Amino acid sequence: MPETIKNYINGEWVDASQGKTFECCNPADHREVLGLIPDSDSDDIDKAVSAARAAFPAWRDTPAPKRGEVLYRVAEILVKRKKELGELCCREMGKVIAESLGDVQEAIDMAYYMAGEGRRLQGETIPSELPCKDAKSVRVPVGVFAQITPWNFPTAIPIWKLAPAILCGNTVVFKPSEESPVCATRLVEIFEEAGLPPGVLNLVHGFGESAGDPLVRHPEVDGVSFTGSNAVGEQLAVICATQHKEFMMETGGKNPIIIMDDANLELAVEGALWGAFGTTGQRCTAASRLIIQDGIYDVFLKSFTEKATKITIGNGLNTKNQMGPIISTEQYEKVLSYIEIGQKEGATLHLGGNAYKEGDCAHGTFIEPTIFTNVKPDMRIAQEEIFGPVVSIIRASDLGMAIEIANDIQFGLSAAIYSQDVNQTAIAERDLDAGLVYINASTIGAEIQLPFGGTKHTGAGPREAGGRGGALDLYTKWKIIYRDFSGRLQKAQIDD
Ligand code: UN1
């Protein structure tokens, strides 16, 4: 029997106002229905936002170290339940169990890290130009935050958003992806168990149009944090700009790995495989373009192809499988359509390209690891985000050309270079136009204690994750306080 999932509003577990539900299933076997999920609308959003608004003053005034203690308890519960949550993540989203456990680990890391920020939420004191006057900056919460999360990191990305928002004293309405509602529900249960007061975190399930859109437009929402597609992010950006809301979006990527002639071949092959086919290519940091220098091209391609052919595909709960399914039928069709587009554009389909239906995979949405060669940098398969196990291989004659190709896209999330020449890697470090640059490592695997995000169309607003310069800037505003204890009128900037 599928589990009946509820919304969580003002500390109560409730159905959607209209009583409607939808099903969420396992992408490795669509016959397995994991939950009946509330199909919420603007009524539910109103209730959740009102609860968050009402809870805000008391939560804002709770000392930050105390707010941090709740997160510390969240982290402890996550640690205890890592295996169970990892298995659920695997069943709901499809990534293989080792990666699903990694997803939960990233959530744990963020919860501990933000718990500590409760005792570090520093501002500055700075000298005033006048006597008997002092000046300081303090961080204050934004207010009610709408947090809209994707399905590809069903525990890590929600905690990336929830932990710092709550730590900074905001209250939250959380609308998770309709593809990963059960993981989201477990997380909210954990915040409840950790002692978070009612109304501070509210959960509303549903779809973008019926639940996400009214949430973002709600006049009582002060800030919006969104991770997902560019198309949706850009619509939300317009709404937030016209309503003067704080806004952060983290969207697409088309991340390159440059492999130079002097690269450590084995290391580069392993990194390219991990970046291209890890999480079935469904990471915004996935390496979807490999830019290979002429001299290493043939040996690289041979070894990369041999190893890609051996990737075992199937249900991620089975530890022998290395690559799981595509999240949904819609996404599966989109990936297959890009494989057709690549062929029509004149690229060579070098490996894979088909749906995979062997054995247990017959009821899931699996696609073979797919490699295109003879890809021109301006082809659609080399420019647009596919979000599947499809990689484009492009040739370059030297570092300058490789960097030019790497940068010649609308996105700028992550970029990597493999080379043993310190000068070449230093030039790449300087010139790659991306938010994350990796030297002799793949494009995936950013750590939570540093800001995460990209340049150009990859995002907007302050960076996610990290502390100062990252999540703390997103979830607080600066308040500047001048205190004059001279007892007389002192005029700044005015000559005596
Ligand atoms: C994402 O795909 O949206 O750097 C996030 C990484 C992970 C996070 C990916 N730590 O690949």
Short mmCIF file of C-alpha atoms and ligand atoms in Angstrom, two decimals:
data_model
loop_
_atom_site.label_atom_id
_atom_site.label_comp_id
_atom_site.label_asym_id
_atom_site.label_seq_id
_atom_site.Cartn_x
_atom_site.Cartn_y
_atom_site.Cartn_z
CA MET A 1 0.00 0.00 0.00
CA PRO A 2 1.39 3.43 -0.87
CA GLU A 3 1.83 5.76 2.08
CA THR A 4 -0.60 8.66 2.44
CA ILE A 5 1.57 11.77 2.57
CA LYS A 6 0.35 15.01 4.16
CA ASN A 7 1.12 18.70 4.12
CA TYR A 8 2.53 20.16 7.34
CA ILE A 9 1.03 23.50 8.29
CA ASN A 10 1.45 25.22 11.64
CA GLY A 11 2.62 22.01 13.26
CA GLU A 12 -0.28 19.86 11.97
CA TRP A 13 -0.20 17.13 9.34
CA VAL A 14 -3.10 17.86 6.98
CA ASP A 15 -4.54 16.88 3.57
CA ALA A 16 -4.79 19.35 0.70
CA SER A 17 -7.86 21.61 1.15
CA GLN A 18 -9.63 20.06 -1.85
CA GLY A 19 -8.66 16.53 -0.77
CA LYS A 20 -6.99 15.86 -4.14
CA THR A 21 -3.93 13.62 -4.41
CA PHE A 22 -1.41 12.42 -6.99
CA GLU A 23 0.88 9.40 -7.07
CA CYS A 24 4.64 9.33 -6.84
CA CYS A 25 6.43 6.24 -8.14
CA ASN A 26 9.83 4.59 -8.28
CA PRO A 27 11.57 5.51 -11.56
CA ALA A 28 13.39 2.15 -11.55
CA ASP A 29 10.00 0.40 -11.56
CA HIS A 30 7.02 2.63 -12.25
CA ARG A 31 4.64 -0.02 -10.86
CA GLU A 32 5.88 0.73 -7.35
CA VAL A 33 3.84 3.65 -6.02
CA LEU A 34 5.60 5.20 -3.05
CA GLY A 35 2.98 7.65 -1.90
CA LEU A 36 -0.33 9.41 -2.41
CA ILE A 37 0.64 13.04 -2.29
CA PRO A 38 -1.53 16.09 -1.50
CA ASP A 39 -2.23 18.04 -4.69
CA SER A 40 -2.33 21.47 -3.07
CA ASP A 41 -3.57 24.80 -4.36
CA SER A 42 -3.59 28.47 -3.38
CA ASP A 43 -5.83 27.75 -0.37
CA ASP A 44 -3.18 25.52 1.16
CA ILE A 45 -0.50 28.05 0.27
CA ASP A 46 -2.48 30.82 2.05
CA LYS A 47 -2.70 28.73 5.21
CA ALA A 48 0.98 27.83 5.14
CA VAL A 49 2.12 31.39 4.51
CA SER A 50 -0.14 32.71 7.31
CA ALA A 51 1.35 30.15 9.70
CA ALA A 52 4.89 31.13 8.68
CA ARG A 53 4.08 34.84 9.06
CA ALA A 54 2.57 34.31 12.53
CA ALA A 55 5.57 32.25 13.69
CA PHE A 56 8.13 34.75 12.40
CA PRO A 57 8.47 37.28 15.28
CA ALA A 58 9.07 34.68 17.98
CA TRP A 59 11.50 32.71 15.82
CA ARG A 60 13.38 35.85 14.79
CA ASP A 61 13.75 36.72 18.48
CA THR A 62 14.95 33.25 19.48
CA PRO A 63 18.74 33.54 20.02
CA ALA A 64 20.66 32.24 17.01
CA PRO A 65 22.65 29.70 19.11
CA LYS A 66 19.31 28.20 20.24
CA ARG A 67 18.10 28.07 16.65
CA GLY A 68 21.37 26.32 15.84
CA GLU A 69 20.72 23.69 18.52
CA VAL A 70 17.60 22.57 16.65
CA LEU A 71 19.75 22.03 13.56
CA TYR A 72 22.28 20.12 15.60
CA ARG A 73 19.51 17.75 16.65
CA VAL A 74 18.34 17.51 13.01
CA ALA A 75 21.88 16.47 12.05
CA GLU A 76 21.99 13.84 14.79
CA ILE A 77 18.69 12.31 13.66
CA LEU A 78 19.85 12.34 10.03
CA VAL A 79 23.00 10.45 11.06
CA LYS A 80 20.94 7.80 12.88
CA ARG A 81 18.56 7.41 9.93
CA LYS A 82 21.10 7.73 7.11
CA LYS A 83 20.63 4.18 5.80
CA GLU A 84 16.81 4.34 5.82
CA LEU A 85 16.78 7.78 4.16
CA GLY A 86 19.39 6.68 1.63
CA GLU A 87 17.24 3.72 0.62
CA LEU A 88 14.17 5.93 0.34
CA CYS A 89 16.11 8.43 -1.78
CA CYS A 90 17.16 5.57 -4.06
CA ARG A 91 13.58 4.30 -4.42
CA GLU A 92 12.06 7.71 -4.95
CA MET A 93 14.66 9.36 -7.17
CA GLY A 94 16.57 6.41 -8.59
CA LYS A 95 20.22 7.31 -8.00
CA VAL A 96 22.28 4.30 -6.93
CA ILE A 97 22.51 3.53 -3.24
CA ALA A 98 26.11 4.77 -2.77
CA GLU A 99 25.11 8.13 -4.24
CA SER A 100 21.81 8.17 -2.34
CA LEU A 101 23.74 7.75 0.91
CA GLY A 102 26.03 10.55 -0.31
CA ASP A 103 22.95 12.74 -0.81
CA VAL A 104 21.96 12.18 2.84
CA GLN A 105 25.58 12.78 3.93
CA GLU A 106 25.54 16.16 2.20
CA ALA A 107 22.36 16.98 4.15
CA ILE A 108 24.08 15.92 7.39
CA ASP A 109 27.13 18.05 6.60
CA MET A 110 24.97 21.10 5.98
CA ALA A 111 22.87 20.62 9.12
CA TYR A 112 25.99 20.39 11.32
CA TYR A 113 27.68 23.27 9.55
CA MET A 114 24.69 25.59 9.92
CA ALA A 115 24.15 24.53 13.54
CA GLY A 116 27.63 25.96 14.23
CA GLU A 117 26.77 29.18 12.39
CA GLY A 118 24.29 29.88 15.19
CA ARG A 119 27.27 30.92 17.30
CA ARG A 120 29.04 32.78 14.51
CA LEU A 121 26.40 34.91 12.81
CA GLN A 122 28.81 37.86 12.90
CA GLY A 123 28.35 41.41 11.85
CA GLU A 124 31.00 44.11 12.18
CA THR A 125 31.74 46.98 14.48
CA ILE A 126 33.60 49.77 12.78
CA PRO A 127 34.87 53.18 13.96
CA SER A 128 32.63 56.17 13.44
CA GLU A 129 34.09 59.43 12.09
CA LEU A 130 32.56 61.25 15.07
CA PRO A 131 33.43 61.03 18.77
CA CYS A 132 31.04 59.31 21.18
CA LYS A 133 29.36 57.49 18.36
CA ASP A 134 29.64 53.86 17.35
CA ALA A 135 28.61 51.94 14.28
CA LYS A 136 27.88 48.28 13.69
CA SER A 137 26.22 45.97 11.21
CA VAL A 138 23.98 43.06 12.27
CA ARG A 139 22.39 40.33 10.21
CA VAL A 140 18.61 40.17 10.44
CA PRO A 141 16.33 37.56 8.86
CA VAL A 142 14.45 38.36 5.66
CA GLY A 143 11.07 37.10 6.91
CA VAL A 144 8.95 34.39 5.28
CA PHE A 145 10.95 32.41 2.72
CA ALA A 146 9.46 30.25 -0.05
CA GLN A 147 11.80 27.36 -0.83
CA ILE A 148 11.27 25.35 -4.00
CA THR A 149 13.52 22.35 -4.44
CA PRO A 150 14.31 19.90 -7.26
CA TRP A 151 14.15 16.11 -7.25
CA ASN A 152 17.77 15.33 -8.14
CA PHE A 153 19.10 15.84 -4.59
CA PRO A 154 15.96 15.02 -2.58
CA THR A 155 17.59 15.40 0.83
CA ALA A 156 20.73 17.50 0.27
CA ILE A 157 19.21 20.45 -1.59
CA PRO A 158 16.23 20.85 0.77
CA ILE A 159 18.66 20.93 3.71
CA TRP A 160 20.91 23.37 1.81
CA LYS A 161 17.94 25.70 1.84
CA LEU A 162 16.06 24.88 5.03
CA ALA A 163 19.03 24.79 7.41
CA PRO A 164 20.45 28.26 6.72
CA ALA A 165 17.03 29.90 6.28
CA ILE A 166 15.86 28.59 9.66
CA LEU A 167 19.20 29.24 11.35
CA CYS A 168 19.09 32.86 10.23
CA GLY A 169 15.67 33.32 11.85
CA ASN A 170 13.40 33.14 8.82
CA THR A 171 10.26 31.05 8.69
CA VAL A 172 9.69 28.85 5.68
CA VAL A 173 7.11 27.46 3.30
CA PHE A 174 8.75 24.50 1.58
CA LYS A 175 7.39 23.25 -1.77
CA PRO A 176 9.45 20.24 -2.82
CA SER A 177 9.44 18.76 -6.31
CA GLU A 178 6.40 16.60 -7.05
CA GLU A 179 8.91 13.87 -7.99
CA SER A 180 10.48 13.61 -4.51
CA PRO A 181 7.74 14.37 -1.97
CA VAL A 182 8.32 11.41 0.34
CA CYS A 183 11.95 12.30 1.10
CA ALA A 184 10.83 15.89 1.71
CA THR A 185 8.20 14.70 4.17
CA ARG A 186 10.73 12.59 6.13
CA LEU A 187 12.94 15.68 6.44
CA VAL A 188 10.12 17.82 7.81
CA GLU A 189 9.24 15.07 10.30
CA ILE A 190 12.86 15.22 11.45
CA PHE A 191 12.66 18.99 12.05
CA GLU A 192 9.48 18.39 14.04
CA GLU A 193 11.16 15.67 16.11
CA ALA A 194 14.14 17.98 16.67
CA GLY A 195 11.80 20.46 18.40
CA LEU A 196 11.26 23.16 15.79
CA PRO A 197 8.26 25.26 16.95
CA PRO A 198 5.02 25.03 14.90
CA GLY A 199 4.79 27.40 11.95
CA VAL A 200 8.56 27.89 11.51
CA LEU A 201 8.67 25.26 8.78
CA ASN A 202 5.59 24.48 6.69
CA LEU A 203 5.43 21.90 3.92
CA VAL A 204 3.06 22.16 0.96
CA HIS A 205 3.17 19.49 -1.72
CA GLY A 206 2.00 19.92 -5.28
CA PHE A 207 2.84 21.13 -8.75
CA GLY A 208 4.52 24.28 -9.96
CA GLU A 209 1.48 25.90 -11.51
CA SER A 210 -1.06 25.17 -8.78
CA ALA A 211 1.16 25.41 -5.68
CA GLY A 212 4.56 26.91 -6.59
CA ASP A 213 3.21 29.87 -8.52
CA PRO A 214 0.75 31.13 -5.84
CA LEU A 215 3.48 30.62 -3.24
CA VAL A 216 5.97 32.82 -5.07
CA ARG A 217 3.31 35.47 -5.80
CA HIS A 218 1.97 35.52 -2.25
CA PRO A 219 2.28 39.09 -0.90
CA GLU A 220 3.33 37.83 2.54
CA VAL A 221 6.33 35.96 1.13
CA ASP A 222 9.51 38.04 1.49
CA GLY A 223 12.06 35.83 -0.22
CA VAL A 224 12.21 33.00 -2.73
CA SER A 225 14.92 30.41 -3.18
CA PHE A 226 14.53 28.18 -6.22
CA THR A 227 16.59 25.37 -7.72
CA GLY A 228 15.29 23.92 -10.97
CA SER A 229 14.92 24.67 -14.65
CA ASN A 230 15.96 27.90 -16.31
CA ALA A 231 12.54 28.42 -17.86
CA VAL A 232 10.79 28.37 -14.47
CA GLY A 233 13.57 30.29 -12.72
CA GLU A 234 13.32 33.14 -15.21
CA GLN A 235 9.54 33.43 -14.72
CA LEU A 236 9.98 33.51 -10.95
CA ALA A 237 12.73 36.12 -11.26
CA VAL A 238 10.30 38.49 -12.99
CA ILE A 239 7.61 38.00 -10.34
CA CYS A 240 10.13 38.56 -7.53
CA ALA A 241 11.64 41.63 -9.17
CA THR A 242 8.27 43.31 -9.59
CA GLN A 243 7.26 42.46 -6.02
CA HIS A 244 10.65 43.44 -4.53
CA LYS A 245 11.30 40.01 -3.07
CA GLU A 246 14.70 38.63 -2.22
CA PHE A 247 15.45 36.05 -4.89
CA MET A 248 17.96 33.31 -5.56
CA MET A 249 17.84 30.85 -8.38
CA GLU A 250 20.21 28.05 -9.20
CA THR A 251 19.43 26.56 -12.58
CA GLY A 252 21.20 25.02 -15.56
CA GLY A 253 24.67 23.86 -16.38
CA LYS A 254 26.55 22.54 -19.42
CA ASN A 255 29.75 21.77 -17.65
CA PRO A 256 33.01 21.08 -19.50
CA ILE A 257 36.01 18.97 -18.61
CA ILE A 258 39.14 19.97 -20.53
CA ILE A 259 41.64 17.13 -20.94
CA MET A 260 45.09 18.23 -22.04
CA ASP A 261 47.71 16.07 -23.77
CA ASP A 262 49.79 15.85 -20.58
CA ALA A 263 46.88 14.77 -18.36
CA ASN A 264 47.11 11.68 -16.19
CA LEU A 265 45.03 9.54 -18.56
CA GLU A 266 43.58 7.13 -16.06
CA LEU A 267 42.60 9.91 -13.66
CA ALA A 268 41.00 11.92 -16.47
CA VAL A 269 39.01 8.92 -17.71
CA GLU A 270 37.73 8.15 -14.20
CA GLY A 271 36.81 11.79 -13.63
CA ALA A 272 35.01 12.04 -16.96
CA LEU A 273 33.02 8.86 -16.31
CA TRP A 274 32.02 10.04 -12.83
CA GLY A 275 31.07 13.50 -14.10
CA ALA A 276 29.17 12.34 -17.18
CA PHE A 277 27.34 9.25 -15.92
CA GLY A 278 27.24 9.66 -12.13
CA THR A 279 23.64 10.28 -10.99
CA THR A 280 22.73 9.25 -14.58
CA GLY A 281 23.89 12.71 -15.66
CA GLN A 282 21.08 14.27 -13.63
CA ARG A 283 23.14 16.82 -11.71
CA CYS A 284 23.35 20.45 -12.61
CA THR A 285 27.10 19.96 -12.17
CA ALA A 286 27.26 16.93 -14.52
CA ALA A 287 30.08 16.95 -17.09
CA SER A 288 28.15 17.00 -20.34
CA ARG A 289 31.02 18.24 -22.54
CA LEU A 290 34.50 16.75 -22.76
CA ILE A 291 36.97 18.99 -24.56
CA ILE A 292 39.97 16.87 -25.53
CA GLN A 293 43.30 18.03 -26.88
CA ASP A 294 44.31 16.38 -30.18
CA GLY A 295 47.33 14.47 -28.87
CA ILE A 296 45.42 12.49 -26.22
CA TYR A 297 42.13 12.27 -28.10
CA ASP A 298 42.39 8.70 -29.47
CA VAL A 299 43.72 7.01 -26.34
CA PHE A 300 41.28 8.91 -24.16
CA LEU A 301 38.29 8.01 -26.32
CA LYS A 302 39.27 4.34 -26.44
CA SER A 303 39.62 3.99 -22.68
CA PHE A 304 36.57 6.18 -21.89
CA THR A 305 34.40 4.16 -24.30
CA GLU A 306 35.60 0.80 -22.96
CA LYS A 307 34.79 1.81 -19.41
CA ALA A 308 31.44 3.43 -20.30
CA THR A 309 30.41 0.18 -22.05
CA LYS A 310 30.95 -1.69 -18.78
CA ILE A 311 28.70 0.54 -16.66
CA THR A 312 26.01 -1.67 -15.13
CA ILE A 313 22.52 -0.23 -15.39
CA GLY A 314 19.59 -1.07 -13.13
CA ASN A 315 17.77 -0.57 -9.85
CA GLY A 316 20.12 1.41 -7.60
CA LEU A 317 19.25 -0.63 -4.51
CA ASN A 318 21.28 -3.46 -6.02
CA THR A 319 24.89 -2.53 -5.19
CA LYS A 320 26.20 -4.13 -8.39
CA ASN A 321 24.45 -1.43 -10.45
CA GLN A 322 26.40 1.74 -11.21
CA MET A 323 23.76 3.80 -13.00
CA GLY A 324 20.08 4.17 -12.18
CA PRO A 325 17.05 5.38 -14.14
CA ILE A 326 15.91 8.73 -15.48
CA ILE A 327 13.49 10.37 -13.05
CA SER A 328 10.28 10.40 -15.12
CA THR A 329 8.76 9.45 -18.45
CA GLU A 330 8.71 13.09 -19.49
CA GLN A 331 12.42 13.53 -18.76
CA TYR A 332 13.23 10.18 -20.39
CA GLU A 333 11.52 11.29 -23.59
CA LYS A 334 13.35 14.59 -23.48
CA VAL A 335 16.72 12.84 -23.20
CA LEU A 336 15.86 10.44 -26.06
CA SER A 337 14.76 13.38 -28.19
CA TYR A 338 18.13 15.09 -27.62
CA ILE A 339 19.85 11.89 -28.80
CA GLU A 340 17.86 12.19 -32.04
CA ILE A 341 18.66 15.89 -32.31
CA GLY A 342 22.39 15.15 -31.97
CA GLN A 343 22.26 12.67 -34.84
CA LYS A 344 20.26 15.05 -37.03
CA GLU A 345 22.77 17.81 -36.33
CA GLY A 346 25.51 15.58 -37.73
CA ALA A 347 27.29 14.44 -34.59
CA THR A 348 28.40 10.78 -34.49
CA LEU A 349 26.53 8.57 -32.06
CA HIS A 350 29.63 6.77 -30.80
CA LEU A 351 28.09 4.72 -27.95
CA GLY A 352 24.64 3.95 -26.55
CA GLY A 353 21.73 6.14 -27.50
CA ASN A 354 18.97 3.68 -26.65
CA ALA A 355 16.43 3.09 -23.96
CA TYR A 356 17.58 0.18 -21.78
CA LYS A 357 14.94 -2.45 -21.01
CA GLU A 358 16.91 -5.58 -20.10
CA GLY A 359 15.64 -7.80 -17.27
CA ASP A 360 14.36 -5.84 -14.28
CA CYS A 361 14.72 -2.57 -16.19
CA ALA A 362 11.64 -3.25 -18.37
CA HIS A 363 9.39 -1.25 -16.04
CA GLY A 364 11.69 1.70 -15.47
CA THR A 365 12.96 4.66 -17.46
CA PHE A 366 16.57 3.69 -18.19
CA ILE A 367 18.84 5.01 -20.94
CA GLU A 368 22.28 3.67 -21.92
CA PRO A 369 25.41 5.74 -21.31
CA THR A 370 25.59 7.75 -24.52
CA ILE A 371 28.65 9.32 -26.15
CA PHE A 372 28.60 11.67 -29.11
CA THR A 373 31.80 12.41 -31.04
CA ASN A 374 32.44 14.86 -33.89
CA VAL A 375 30.45 17.40 -31.94
CA LYS A 376 30.74 21.03 -33.03
CA PRO A 377 30.67 23.48 -30.12
CA ASP A 378 27.60 25.27 -31.45
CA MET A 379 25.40 22.18 -31.85
CA ARG A 380 22.35 22.03 -29.60
CA ILE A 381 23.66 18.91 -27.84
CA ALA A 382 26.76 20.92 -26.90
CA GLN A 383 24.86 24.04 -25.84
CA GLU A 384 21.65 22.92 -24.10
CA GLU A 385 21.27 21.12 -20.80
CA ILE A 386 20.06 17.54 -21.42
CA PHE A 387 20.09 16.25 -17.81
CA GLY A 388 20.75 12.63 -18.71
CA PRO A 389 23.63 10.23 -19.42
CA VAL A 390 24.65 11.93 -22.66
CA VAL A 391 28.09 13.41 -23.19
CA SER A 392 29.45 15.40 -26.14
CA ILE A 393 33.09 15.07 -27.06
CA ILE A 394 34.74 18.05 -28.73
CA ARG A 395 38.32 18.34 -29.99
CA ALA A 396 40.67 21.25 -29.27
CA SER A 397 44.18 21.91 -30.51
CA ASP A 398 45.45 23.92 -27.54
CA LEU A 399 44.50 25.36 -24.16
CA GLY A 400 43.32 28.68 -25.56
CA MET A 401 40.90 26.98 -27.92
CA ALA A 402 39.72 24.60 -25.18
CA ILE A 403 38.94 27.46 -22.81
CA GLU A 404 37.17 29.38 -25.55
CA ILE A 405 34.91 26.39 -26.26
CA ALA A 406 34.38 25.80 -22.55
CA ASN A 407 33.22 29.39 -22.02
CA ASP A 408 31.16 29.73 -25.19
CA ILE A 409 27.84 28.72 -23.63
CA GLN A 410 25.07 30.49 -21.78
CA PHE A 411 25.81 28.64 -18.52
CA GLY A 412 28.70 28.84 -16.08
CA LEU A 413 28.23 26.48 -13.15
CA SER A 414 31.17 24.10 -13.03
CA ALA A 415 34.28 23.49 -15.17
CA ALA A 416 37.30 21.21 -14.84
CA ILE A 417 40.74 20.71 -16.34
CA TYR A 418 43.05 17.71 -16.27
CA SER A 419 46.69 18.62 -16.85
CA GLN A 420 49.95 18.09 -14.97
CA ASP A 421 51.36 21.42 -16.06
CA VAL A 422 50.92 23.97 -13.25
CA ASN A 423 51.02 26.87 -15.67
CA GLN A 424 48.23 25.46 -17.81
CA THR A 425 46.04 24.71 -14.82
CA ALA A 426 46.69 28.20 -13.42
CA ILE A 427 45.57 29.76 -16.72
CA ALA A 428 42.43 27.61 -16.71
CA GLU A 429 41.75 28.56 -13.09
CA ARG A 430 41.94 32.20 -14.09
CA ASP A 431 40.06 32.06 -17.40
CA LEU A 432 37.29 29.48 -17.03
CA ASP A 433 34.06 31.42 -16.61
CA ALA A 434 32.29 29.26 -14.03
CA GLY A 435 31.25 29.46 -10.40
CA LEU A 436 33.15 26.26 -9.57
CA VAL A 437 36.49 25.31 -11.12
CA TYR A 438 38.14 21.94 -10.52
CA ILE A 439 41.79 21.13 -11.18
CA ASN A 440 42.47 17.43 -11.78
CA ALA A 441 39.04 16.56 -10.41
CA SER A 442 35.64 16.14 -12.02
CA THR A 443 32.90 18.79 -12.25
CA ILE A 444 30.78 17.24 -9.51
CA GLY A 445 31.14 16.99 -5.75
CA ALA A 446 31.07 20.54 -4.39
CA GLU A 447 31.34 20.70 -0.59
CA ILE A 448 28.78 22.51 1.55
CA GLN A 449 31.12 24.83 3.45
CA LEU A 450 31.76 26.89 0.32
CA PRO A 451 29.29 28.91 -1.74
CA PHE A 452 27.71 27.03 -4.65
CA GLY A 453 26.44 28.63 -7.84
CA GLY A 454 27.46 29.90 -11.21
CA THR A 455 27.84 32.71 -13.68
CA LYS A 456 25.73 33.84 -16.66
CA HIS A 457 22.38 32.02 -17.02
CA THR A 458 23.20 29.49 -14.32
CA GLY A 459 21.74 31.56 -11.57
CA ALA A 460 20.86 34.85 -9.99
CA GLY A 461 21.09 36.32 -6.54
CA PRO A 462 23.42 35.40 -3.67
CA ARG A 463 25.07 31.98 -3.73
CA GLU A 464 23.65 28.97 -2.00
CA ALA A 465 25.60 26.99 0.67
CA GLY A 466 28.73 28.21 2.47
CA GLY A 467 28.61 30.89 5.13
CA ARG A 468 29.65 34.51 4.57
CA GLY A 469 29.54 35.22 0.84
CA GLY A 470 27.05 32.37 0.46
CA ALA A 471 23.95 31.19 2.28
CA LEU A 472 24.19 33.71 5.13
CA ASP A 473 24.02 36.55 2.61
CA LEU A 474 21.01 34.95 0.99
CA TYR A 475 19.00 34.43 4.17
CA THR A 476 19.81 37.65 6.03
CA LYS A 477 19.73 41.36 5.35
CA TRP A 478 22.18 43.80 6.84
CA LYS A 479 20.92 46.27 9.40
CA ILE A 480 23.32 49.12 10.16
CA ILE A 481 23.10 50.67 13.60
CA TYR A 482 24.61 54.03 14.60
CA ARG A 483 24.56 54.93 18.28
CA ASP A 484 25.40 58.46 19.35
CA PHE A 485 26.15 58.78 23.07
CA SER A 486 27.56 62.34 22.94
CA GLY A 487 24.29 63.88 24.13
CA ARG A 488 24.46 66.62 21.47
CA LEU A 489 23.64 66.95 17.80
CA GLN A 490 26.62 65.70 15.79
CA LYS A 491 26.51 66.12 12.03
CA ALA A 492 28.32 63.61 9.84
CA GLN A 493 30.00 65.02 6.72
CA ILE A 494 29.41 68.66 7.74
CA ASP A 495 32.39 70.98 8.35
CA ASP A 496 32.45 72.67 11.80
C1 UN1 B 1 22.85 19.85 -8.19
O1 UN1 B 1 23.03 19.03 -9.08
O2 UN1 B 1 21.88 20.63 -8.24
O3 UN1 B 1 28.53 19.36 -6.57
C2 UN1 B 1 23.67 19.93 -6.96
C3 UN1 B 1 27.72 18.44 -6.66
C4 UN1 B 1 26.75 18.21 -5.52
C5 UN1 B 1 25.58 19.11 -5.64
C6 UN1 B 1 24.90 19.10 -6.96
N1 UN1 B 1 27.43 18.43 -4.28
O4 UN1 B 1 27.67 17.72 -7.64
#
